């Protein structure tokens, strides 16, 4: 099994180019199967989750052809199957978007229950509630979600909880429903907006994505479109925190700085230097940095997907920091791994209290999930000595060329 060997205490200096957003790509790709023509998607990240969704599309009967390493042509014009119950579907969480997409196009969909990172209960009740409100009959049988409708009819849907997945999934289904659907208490994440923009380019009529009320006037068909995925907010944030944790000087390129506001505010509070440009941010840091409090929230709040990386940084800041995880019930499993490297953390439910230590020490640790894996790399970069990280399959799911991007800025990371 592959592992990463990281030799620590290397200051990162240089530039890094951010790839297309994983969580946008894994929603936009299933949306492409709704179109009866050929779609072209640009700026797709070269990561395992994207490969997995492409395999799903091909197994359904579509074709995926790369024009170059980041531009993909998707052809579902001859029609595809509505039943996705094979292994790839179970591997990743975002497979649930095939439910909304296939239900929109065929008014029937069968999709195996999705897997993905494990941080407590990950229900999809709000997705199913939304499909039912649109007129579908939904049942769960032998690990497969089955949804059928004679027709989908627009309606008003209030999300009991802000959910990225449920907002996007219901938006997909409502795009080809009869009449108007209103989603209230919608998620506002950049990937919700990106999916709506792509659907609109295919001829959908969606207004309000990025606010908490989305209005969708159903259309009967979607036409082909060419679309570029937005930059990855979480990958960008990971490299920004990497600059801070190594006392480095890094320009993070190809980003939308506005998406980084909640992180830049927190880094500035810690005394990290931030210089915002049109499509990049320069991050400079001189240790010691100050411990602070961070609460995760849905966008535009501080993203839960940067919580583990931030915990690594706070572990070597001066003083006490308090992290509050408001999105997932159990996203601190990685703390045991950070402790192996010398972090002093006390976890009580959703609150983690971190006492800063002067430095990490290298150890053998595991990536317990995707962002936890990113946190291990960051801690290892700042650590004295060598760190070996296993569980690479998680990291490869969401970070393109991870060791190459870090090594180009002076890190010493080898895949062994
Ligand atoms: C998306 O997951 C992301 N995944 C996650 O990123 C991210 O952590 C999460 O949003 C929050 O930002 C993708 O976009 C593929 P939610 P999602 O529905 O859509 C509860 C990463 O590391 N909920 O917004 O599954 C749920 O339990 C991944 O890149 C219900 O109760 O998250 C959670 O507490 C990991 N019922 C909260 O809502 C539902 O039907 C937010 O979940 C759905 C969700």
Short mmCIF file of C-alpha atoms and ligand atoms in Angstrom, two decimals:
data_model
loop_
_atom_site.label_atom_id
_atom_site.label_comp_id
_atom_site.label_asym_id
_atom_site.label_seq_id
_atom_site.Cartn_x
_atom_site.Cartn_y
_atom_site.Cartn_z
CA UNK A 1 0.00 0.00 0.00
CA UNK A 2 1.37 3.43 -0.94
CA UNK A 3 2.36 5.88 1.79
CA UNK A 4 3.79 9.37 1.93
CA UNK A 5 7.17 9.96 3.54
CA UNK A 6 7.45 13.60 4.59
CA UNK A 7 10.73 15.10 5.83
CA UNK A 8 9.64 18.07 7.87
CA UNK A 9 10.82 21.57 8.81
CA UNK A 10 10.89 22.80 5.22
CA UNK A 11 9.70 26.37 4.69
CA UNK A 12 7.35 26.55 1.68
CA UNK A 13 8.26 29.31 -0.78
CA UNK A 14 6.88 29.78 -4.27
CA UNK A 15 3.61 29.49 -6.15
CA UNK A 16 0.93 26.84 -6.48
CA UNK A 17 -1.84 26.54 -9.06
CA UNK A 18 -5.19 25.43 -7.71
CA UNK A 19 -7.19 22.81 -9.62
CA UNK A 20 -10.90 22.76 -10.38
CA UNK A 21 -13.18 22.23 -7.39
CA UNK A 22 -13.80 18.60 -6.42
CA UNK A 23 -17.19 19.27 -4.88
CA UNK A 24 -18.33 21.26 -7.93
CA UNK A 25 -16.99 18.65 -10.38
CA UNK A 26 -18.76 15.77 -8.64
CA UNK A 27 -22.09 17.62 -9.00
CA UNK A 28 -21.59 19.06 -12.48
CA UNK A 29 -20.56 15.68 -13.96
CA UNK A 30 -23.80 13.90 -12.98
CA UNK A 31 -25.71 16.98 -14.20
CA UNK A 32 -24.13 16.40 -17.62
CA UNK A 33 -26.12 13.18 -18.04
CA UNK A 34 -29.32 15.27 -18.07
CA UNK A 35 -28.38 16.80 -21.41
CA UNK A 36 -29.41 15.09 -24.62
CA UNK A 37 -26.35 16.46 -26.46
CA UNK A 38 -22.59 16.41 -25.91
CA UNK A 39 -21.17 18.39 -22.97
CA UNK A 40 -17.66 19.71 -22.59
CA UNK A 41 -16.34 20.34 -19.09
CA UNK A 42 -13.11 22.27 -18.57
CA UNK A 43 -10.87 22.67 -15.52
CA UNK A 44 -11.85 19.26 -14.14
CA UNK A 45 -9.50 18.19 -11.34
CA UNK A 46 -7.48 15.04 -12.05
CA UNK A 47 -8.53 13.16 -8.89
CA UNK A 48 -9.97 9.77 -7.96
CA UNK A 49 -13.50 11.02 -7.24
CA UNK A 50 -13.78 12.45 -10.77
CA UNK A 51 -12.47 9.20 -12.27
CA UNK A 52 -15.04 7.29 -10.24
CA UNK A 53 -17.96 9.45 -11.47
CA UNK A 54 -16.73 9.08 -15.08
CA UNK A 55 -16.70 5.31 -14.69
CA UNK A 56 -20.27 5.51 -13.42
CA UNK A 57 -21.34 7.54 -16.48
CA UNK A 58 -19.67 5.01 -18.78
CA UNK A 59 -21.25 2.04 -17.01
CA UNK A 60 -24.62 3.77 -17.46
CA UNK A 61 -23.94 3.82 -21.21
CA UNK A 62 -22.52 7.32 -21.79
CA UNK A 63 -19.04 8.05 -23.10
CA UNK A 64 -16.35 10.19 -21.45
CA UNK A 65 -13.46 11.28 -23.68
CA UNK A 66 -10.62 13.47 -22.44
CA UNK A 67 -9.58 16.22 -24.90
CA UNK A 68 -6.68 17.00 -22.57
CA UNK A 69 -5.91 16.13 -18.95
CA UNK A 70 -8.53 18.56 -17.61
CA UNK A 71 -11.11 18.84 -20.40
CA UNK A 72 -13.71 16.14 -20.79
CA UNK A 73 -16.34 15.47 -23.42
CA UNK A 74 -19.43 13.65 -22.12
CA UNK A 75 -21.84 12.12 -24.58
CA UNK A 76 -25.12 10.76 -23.25
CA UNK A 77 -27.04 11.70 -26.40
CA UNK A 78 -28.07 8.13 -27.21
CA UNK A 79 -29.65 7.77 -23.80
CA UNK A 80 -28.34 5.98 -20.73
CA UNK A 81 -29.59 3.50 -18.14
CA UNK A 82 -31.43 4.82 -15.08
CA UNK A 83 -30.10 2.22 -12.67
CA UNK A 84 -26.69 2.73 -11.04
CA UNK A 85 -26.09 0.01 -8.50
CA UNK A 86 -22.48 -0.98 -9.16
CA UNK A 87 -19.39 -0.73 -6.97
CA UNK A 88 -18.14 2.73 -8.08
CA UNK A 89 -21.44 4.27 -6.97
CA UNK A 90 -21.04 2.95 -3.45
CA UNK A 91 -17.46 4.26 -3.23
CA UNK A 92 -18.24 7.96 -3.17
CA UNK A 93 -20.77 10.15 -1.51
CA UNK A 94 -21.53 12.37 -4.48
CA UNK A 95 -23.03 9.44 -6.43
CA UNK A 96 -26.29 10.58 -4.86
CA UNK A 97 -26.42 13.33 -7.50
CA UNK A 98 -27.27 10.64 -10.08
CA UNK A 99 -30.60 10.31 -8.26
CA UNK A 100 -31.61 13.91 -9.00
CA UNK A 101 -30.12 13.89 -12.49
CA UNK A 102 -31.67 10.59 -13.67
CA UNK A 103 -34.99 11.41 -12.03
CA UNK A 104 -35.00 14.72 -13.95
CA UNK A 105 -34.26 13.13 -17.32
CA UNK A 106 -36.08 9.79 -17.08
CA UNK A 107 -38.48 10.30 -14.15
CA UNK A 108 -36.96 7.16 -12.70
CA UNK A 109 -33.69 6.48 -10.94
CA UNK A 110 -32.13 3.65 -8.95
CA UNK A 111 -28.88 4.42 -7.19
CA UNK A 112 -26.93 2.43 -4.59
CA UNK A 113 -26.62 4.16 -1.23
CA UNK A 114 -23.51 6.33 -1.30
CA UNK A 115 -20.34 5.79 0.76
CA UNK A 116 -17.66 8.49 1.26
CA UNK A 117 -15.73 9.82 4.27
CA UNK A 118 -16.98 8.60 7.62
CA UNK A 119 -17.63 11.33 10.15
CA UNK A 120 -20.77 10.23 11.88
CA UNK A 121 -24.26 9.89 10.52
CA UNK A 122 -24.64 11.12 6.94
CA UNK A 123 -28.36 10.87 6.23
CA UNK A 124 -29.92 11.78 2.87
CA UNK A 125 -33.46 12.22 4.19
CA UNK A 126 -33.65 15.82 2.98
CA UNK A 127 -32.78 14.76 -0.58
CA UNK A 128 -35.54 12.13 -0.54
CA UNK A 129 -38.02 14.49 1.11
CA UNK A 130 -37.38 16.97 -1.71
CA UNK A 131 -37.92 14.33 -4.43
CA UNK A 132 -41.17 13.26 -2.76
CA UNK A 133 -42.36 16.88 -2.60
CA UNK A 134 -41.80 17.06 -6.37
CA UNK A 135 -44.15 14.09 -6.79
CA UNK A 136 -41.77 11.11 -6.85
CA UNK A 137 -42.34 7.84 -5.02
CA UNK A 138 -39.11 7.02 -3.22
CA UNK A 139 -38.23 3.74 -1.56
CA UNK A 140 -35.05 2.32 -0.06
CA UNK A 141 -34.57 -1.39 -0.78
CA UNK A 142 -31.51 -3.60 -0.25
CA UNK A 143 -29.15 -0.63 -0.06
CA UNK A 144 -30.56 0.98 -3.21
CA UNK A 145 -32.63 4.18 -3.37
CA UNK A 146 -35.35 3.92 -6.00
CA UNK A 147 -37.32 6.95 -7.16
CA UNK A 148 -40.10 6.98 -9.76
CA UNK A 149 -42.62 9.55 -10.97
CA UNK A 150 -45.15 9.85 -13.80
CA UNK A 151 -44.19 13.49 -13.79
CA UNK A 152 -42.39 15.87 -11.46
CA UNK A 153 -44.31 19.01 -10.48
CA UNK A 154 -42.70 22.17 -9.08
CA UNK A 155 -43.46 23.09 -5.48
CA UNK A 156 -42.14 25.01 -2.50
CA UNK A 157 -39.54 23.13 -0.43
CA UNK A 158 -38.12 24.32 2.90
CA UNK A 159 -34.87 22.58 3.87
CA UNK A 160 -35.01 21.67 7.58
CA UNK A 161 -31.24 22.00 7.66
CA UNK A 162 -28.79 23.73 5.33
CA UNK A 163 -27.49 20.91 3.14
CA UNK A 164 -25.21 21.24 0.13
CA UNK A 165 -26.12 17.81 -1.23
CA UNK A 166 -29.89 18.14 -0.76
CA UNK A 167 -29.93 21.63 -2.29
CA UNK A 168 -28.06 20.49 -5.40
CA UNK A 169 -29.95 17.21 -5.75
CA UNK A 170 -33.39 18.81 -5.49
CA UNK A 171 -32.26 21.56 -7.87
CA UNK A 172 -31.23 18.89 -10.41
CA UNK A 173 -34.61 17.14 -10.22
CA UNK A 174 -36.60 20.41 -10.27
CA UNK A 175 -34.74 21.64 -13.38
CA UNK A 176 -36.88 19.34 -15.55
CA UNK A 177 -40.09 19.40 -13.46
CA UNK A 178 -43.31 21.05 -14.62
CA UNK A 179 -43.78 24.55 -13.17
CA UNK A 180 -41.76 26.42 -10.57
CA UNK A 181 -39.90 25.05 -7.56
CA UNK A 182 -38.69 27.22 -4.70
CA UNK A 183 -35.98 25.90 -2.38
CA UNK A 184 -35.84 27.85 0.86
CA UNK A 185 -33.01 27.67 3.41
CA UNK A 186 -30.81 26.54 0.52
CA UNK A 187 -27.06 26.03 0.85
CA UNK A 188 -25.01 28.91 -0.59
CA UNK A 189 -21.68 27.15 -1.21
CA UNK A 190 -19.75 28.12 -4.38
CA UNK A 191 -20.37 24.62 -5.81
CA UNK A 192 -24.15 25.12 -5.52
CA UNK A 193 -23.76 28.26 -7.64
CA UNK A 194 -21.42 26.48 -10.07
CA UNK A 195 -23.90 23.66 -10.65
CA UNK A 196 -26.74 26.16 -11.19
CA UNK A 197 -24.58 28.13 -13.66
CA UNK A 198 -23.82 25.00 -15.64
CA UNK A 199 -27.48 23.93 -15.70
CA UNK A 200 -28.44 27.44 -16.89
CA UNK A 201 -25.87 27.20 -19.68
CA UNK A 202 -27.66 24.02 -20.79
CA UNK A 203 -30.96 25.92 -20.93
CA UNK A 204 -32.26 25.57 -17.35
CA UNK A 205 -33.99 28.49 -15.66
CA UNK A 206 -32.53 28.80 -12.15
CA UNK A 207 -32.37 32.05 -10.21
CA UNK A 208 -31.05 32.86 -6.75
CA UNK A 209 -28.29 30.23 -6.40
CA UNK A 210 -25.83 31.62 -3.85
CA UNK A 211 -28.68 33.05 -1.73
CA UNK A 212 -30.90 31.06 0.60
CA UNK A 213 -33.85 31.05 -1.81
CA UNK A 214 -33.45 29.33 -5.18
CA UNK A 215 -36.24 29.52 -7.80
CA UNK A 216 -36.30 26.97 -10.60
CA UNK A 217 -38.67 27.15 -13.56
CA UNK A 218 -38.75 23.69 -15.07
CA UNK A 219 -37.77 23.10 -18.71
CA UNK A 220 -38.44 20.00 -20.78
CA UNK A 221 -34.99 19.57 -22.31
CA UNK A 222 -31.38 20.61 -21.79
CA UNK A 223 -29.01 21.28 -24.67
CA UNK A 224 -25.26 20.86 -24.95
CA UNK A 225 -22.90 23.34 -23.30
CA UNK A 226 -19.23 23.98 -22.64
CA UNK A 227 -18.44 24.92 -19.07
CA UNK A 228 -15.37 25.53 -16.86
CA UNK A 229 -15.47 24.32 -13.25
CA UNK A 230 -14.61 26.90 -10.55
CA UNK A 231 -11.33 26.68 -8.61
CA UNK A 232 -11.27 24.52 -5.49
CA UNK A 233 -11.87 26.64 -2.38
CA UNK A 234 -10.76 23.83 -0.06
CA UNK A 235 -7.59 22.93 -1.97
CA UNK A 236 -6.71 26.65 -2.01
CA UNK A 237 -7.36 26.89 1.72
CA UNK A 238 -5.19 23.84 2.37
CA UNK A 239 -2.20 25.47 0.59
CA UNK A 240 -2.82 28.78 2.38
CA UNK A 241 -2.70 27.01 5.73
CA UNK A 242 0.40 25.10 4.54
CA UNK A 243 2.15 28.43 3.95
CA UNK A 244 1.20 29.56 7.45
CA UNK A 245 2.20 26.33 9.21
CA UNK A 246 5.67 26.31 7.61
CA UNK A 247 6.31 30.03 8.18
CA UNK A 248 6.42 30.29 4.40
CA UNK A 249 5.78 32.72 1.57
CA UNK A 250 3.37 31.27 -0.98
CA UNK A 251 1.25 32.69 -3.81
CA UNK A 252 -1.88 30.59 -4.27
CA UNK A 253 -2.93 31.05 -7.91
CA UNK A 254 -6.08 30.45 -9.94
CA UNK A 255 -8.57 31.07 -7.15
CA UNK A 256 -11.57 33.27 -6.44
CA UNK A 257 -10.30 35.28 -3.43
CA UNK A 258 -13.88 36.07 -2.32
CA UNK A 259 -14.41 32.34 -1.65
CA UNK A 260 -11.53 32.48 0.82
CA UNK A 261 -12.89 35.35 3.00
CA UNK A 262 -13.71 33.26 6.08
CA UNK A 263 -10.22 31.72 6.06
CA UNK A 264 -8.30 34.92 5.32
CA UNK A 265 -10.11 36.66 8.21
CA UNK A 266 -9.00 33.89 10.58
CA UNK A 267 -5.42 33.77 9.29
CA UNK A 268 -5.12 37.54 9.70
CA UNK A 269 -6.41 37.22 13.26
CA UNK A 270 -3.47 34.85 13.87
CA UNK A 271 -1.00 37.43 12.45
CA UNK A 272 -0.51 35.71 9.09
CA UNK A 273 0.16 38.16 6.24
CA UNK A 274 -2.46 38.10 3.47
CA UNK A 275 -2.17 39.98 0.19
CA UNK A 276 -5.20 39.62 -2.06
CA UNK A 277 -4.86 40.00 -5.82
CA UNK A 278 -7.42 39.49 -8.63
CA UNK A 279 -7.07 35.71 -8.94
CA UNK A 280 -4.51 34.85 -6.29
CA UNK A 281 -3.60 35.36 -2.65
CA UNK A 282 -0.08 35.67 -1.23
CA UNK A 283 0.33 34.21 2.25
CA UNK A 284 3.37 35.06 4.38
CA UNK A 285 3.95 33.93 7.92
CA UNK A 286 6.53 34.36 10.62
CA UNK A 287 6.23 32.19 13.72
CA UNK A 288 5.07 32.33 16.41
CA UNK A 289 1.42 32.72 15.41
CA UNK A 290 -1.43 33.40 17.80
CA UNK A 291 -4.05 30.76 18.78
CA UNK A 292 -7.66 31.74 18.01
CA UNK A 293 -11.21 30.33 18.14
CA UNK A 294 -12.85 28.89 15.00
CA UNK A 295 -16.44 27.73 14.44
CA UNK A 296 -17.38 25.84 11.30
CA UNK A 297 -20.57 26.82 9.48
CA UNK A 298 -22.14 26.57 6.07
CA UNK A 299 -20.95 29.12 3.48
CA UNK A 300 -20.05 31.96 3.86
CA UNK A 301 -18.95 30.70 7.30
CA UNK A 302 -15.70 28.86 7.98
CA UNK A 303 -15.83 25.55 6.01
CA UNK A 304 -15.88 22.27 7.88
CA UNK A 305 -13.66 20.90 5.10
CA UNK A 306 -10.82 23.14 6.37
CA UNK A 307 -11.37 22.30 10.04
CA UNK A 308 -8.72 19.50 10.31
CA UNK A 309 -6.10 21.57 8.45
CA UNK A 310 -6.81 24.51 10.77
CA UNK A 311 -6.51 22.23 13.81
CA UNK A 312 -3.01 21.27 12.65
CA UNK A 313 -2.03 24.94 12.38
CA UNK A 314 -3.57 25.91 15.73
CA UNK A 315 -1.66 23.06 17.40
CA UNK A 316 1.63 24.91 16.96
CA UNK A 317 0.35 28.42 17.72
CA UNK A 318 0.92 30.24 20.99
CA UNK A 319 -1.84 29.86 23.59
CA UNK A 320 -5.20 28.18 23.65
CA UNK A 321 -7.55 27.75 20.67
CA UNK A 322 -11.11 26.47 20.65
CA UNK A 323 -12.55 24.73 17.59
CA UNK A 324 -16.29 24.15 17.30
CA UNK A 325 -17.54 21.76 14.61
CA UNK A 326 -21.13 22.70 13.79
CA UNK A 327 -21.68 20.72 10.58
CA UNK A 328 -20.66 17.10 11.24
CA UNK A 329 -21.27 15.24 14.49
CA UNK A 330 -17.99 13.33 14.51
CA UNK A 331 -15.22 15.02 12.56
CA UNK A 332 -12.42 14.78 15.13
CA UNK A 333 -11.36 11.16 14.56
CA UNK A 334 -8.02 12.43 13.22
CA UNK A 335 -7.12 14.10 16.53
CA UNK A 336 -5.56 10.85 17.80
CA UNK A 337 -3.18 11.00 14.83
CA UNK A 338 -2.28 14.65 15.54
CA UNK A 339 -1.62 13.69 19.17
CA UNK A 340 0.91 11.09 17.95
CA UNK A 341 2.81 14.06 16.53
CA UNK A 342 2.72 15.94 19.81
CA UNK A 343 -0.48 18.00 19.59
CA UNK A 344 -2.23 18.75 22.89
CA UNK A 345 -5.94 18.49 22.19
CA UNK A 346 -8.95 17.83 24.35
CA UNK A 347 -12.14 16.86 22.51
CA UNK A 348 -15.53 17.20 24.14
CA UNK A 349 -18.39 16.52 21.71
CA UNK A 350 -18.29 19.14 18.99
CA UNK A 351 -15.67 21.28 20.80
CA UNK A 352 -11.92 20.72 20.60
CA UNK A 353 -9.63 22.71 22.87
CA UNK A 354 -6.07 22.98 21.62
CA UNK A 355 -3.09 24.04 23.75
CA UNK A 356 -0.36 25.23 21.42
CA UNK A 357 2.98 23.34 21.51
CA UNK A 358 6.26 24.70 20.08
CA UNK A 359 6.48 22.10 17.29
CA UNK A 360 5.27 18.74 15.97
CA UNK A 361 7.48 15.65 15.94
CA UNK A 362 7.47 13.16 13.07
CA UNK A 363 5.49 9.94 13.58
CA UNK A 364 3.66 7.17 11.70
CA UNK A 365 0.12 8.39 11.17
CA UNK A 366 -2.95 7.56 9.15
CA UNK A 367 -5.24 9.66 6.98
CA UNK A 368 -8.59 8.79 8.54
CA UNK A 369 -10.45 10.67 5.79
CA UNK A 370 -9.71 13.11 2.95
CA UNK A 371 -9.29 16.40 4.87
CA UNK A 372 -7.77 14.59 7.85
CA UNK A 373 -5.15 13.36 5.38
CA UNK A 374 -4.48 16.94 4.32
CA UNK A 375 -4.07 17.90 7.97
CA UNK A 376 -1.49 15.11 8.42
CA UNK A 377 0.54 16.43 5.48
CA UNK A 378 0.48 19.96 6.93
CA UNK A 379 1.53 18.78 10.39
CA UNK A 380 4.28 16.65 8.82
CA UNK A 381 5.61 19.61 6.81
CA UNK A 382 6.06 21.55 10.05
CA UNK A 383 7.34 18.61 12.12
CA UNK A 384 10.84 17.85 13.29
CA UNK A 385 11.97 14.60 11.68
CA UNK A 386 10.19 12.21 9.34
CA UNK A 387 6.50 11.40 9.15
CA UNK A 388 4.94 8.47 7.33
CA UNK A 389 1.30 8.89 6.33
CA UNK A 390 -0.86 6.01 5.22
CA UNK A 391 -4.45 6.06 3.95
CA UNK A 392 -3.29 7.78 0.77
CA UNK A 393 -6.38 6.61 -1.09
CA UNK A 394 -8.34 9.25 0.80
CA UNK A 395 -5.96 12.06 -0.10
CA UNK A 396 -5.89 11.05 -3.79
CA UNK A 397 -9.67 11.28 -3.87
CA UNK A 398 -9.54 15.05 -3.60
CA UNK A 399 -6.04 16.49 -4.11
CA UNK A 400 -4.45 16.55 -7.56
CA UNK A 401 -0.69 15.89 -7.73
CA UNK A 402 -0.44 16.58 -4.06
CA UNK A 403 3.23 15.78 -3.43
CA UNK A 404 4.35 17.47 -6.65
CA UNK A 405 2.56 20.69 -5.79
CA UNK A 406 4.15 20.77 -2.32
CA UNK A 407 7.60 19.72 -3.52
CA UNK A 408 7.66 22.50 -6.14
CA UNK A 409 7.60 24.93 -3.19
CA UNK A 410 10.42 23.26 -1.27
CA UNK A 411 8.70 20.40 0.57
CA UNK A 412 10.31 16.97 0.71
CA UNK A 413 7.53 14.43 0.17
CA UNK A 414 8.03 11.02 -1.41
CA UNK A 415 5.42 8.40 -2.30
CA UNK A 416 6.73 5.06 -1.02
C1 LIG B 1 -20.87 18.27 1.19
O1 LIG B 1 -21.33 17.06 1.77
C2 LIG B 1 -19.42 18.05 0.83
N1 LIG B 1 -19.35 16.95 -0.11
C3 LIG B 1 -18.61 17.77 2.08
O2 LIG B 1 -17.25 17.75 1.70
C4 LIG B 1 -18.80 18.89 3.09
O3 LIG B 1 -18.19 18.55 4.31
C5 LIG B 1 -20.28 19.16 3.34
O4 LIG B 1 -20.98 19.36 2.08
C6 LIG B 1 -20.53 20.38 4.19
O5 LIG B 1 -19.99 21.53 3.58
C7 LIG B 1 -19.65 17.15 -1.39
O6 LIG B 1 -19.96 18.26 -1.82
C8 LIG B 1 -19.54 15.98 -2.29
P1 LIG B 1 -24.47 18.39 3.71
P2 LIG B 1 -22.88 16.81 1.95
O7 LIG B 1 -25.64 17.72 3.09
O8 LIG B 1 -23.61 17.46 0.83
C9 LIG B 1 -27.03 17.02 7.55
C10 LIG B 1 -15.04 16.91 1.55
O9 LIG B 1 -14.17 16.69 2.41
N2 LIG B 1 -27.94 16.40 6.57
O10 LIG B 1 -24.27 19.85 3.46
O11 LIG B 1 -23.07 15.35 2.15
C11 LIG B 1 -25.70 16.27 7.63
O12 LIG B 1 -25.77 15.17 8.49
C12 LIG B 1 -16.49 16.54 1.80
O13 LIG B 1 -14.80 17.42 0.45
C13 LIG B 1 -29.12 15.83 7.01
O14 LIG B 1 -29.43 15.82 8.20
O15 LIG B 1 -23.15 17.61 3.30
C14 LIG B 1 -24.75 17.36 8.08
O16 LIG B 1 -24.81 17.47 9.46
C15 LIG B 1 -16.67 15.75 3.03
N3 LIG B 1 -29.94 15.24 6.09
C16 LIG B 1 -25.34 18.65 7.46
O17 LIG B 1 -26.70 18.32 7.10
C17 LIG B 1 -29.67 15.25 4.76
O18 LIG B 1 -30.47 14.72 3.97
C18 LIG B 1 -24.64 19.17 6.21
O19 LIG B 1 -24.51 18.12 5.26
C19 LIG B 1 -28.46 15.84 4.32
C20 LIG B 1 -27.62 16.40 5.25
#
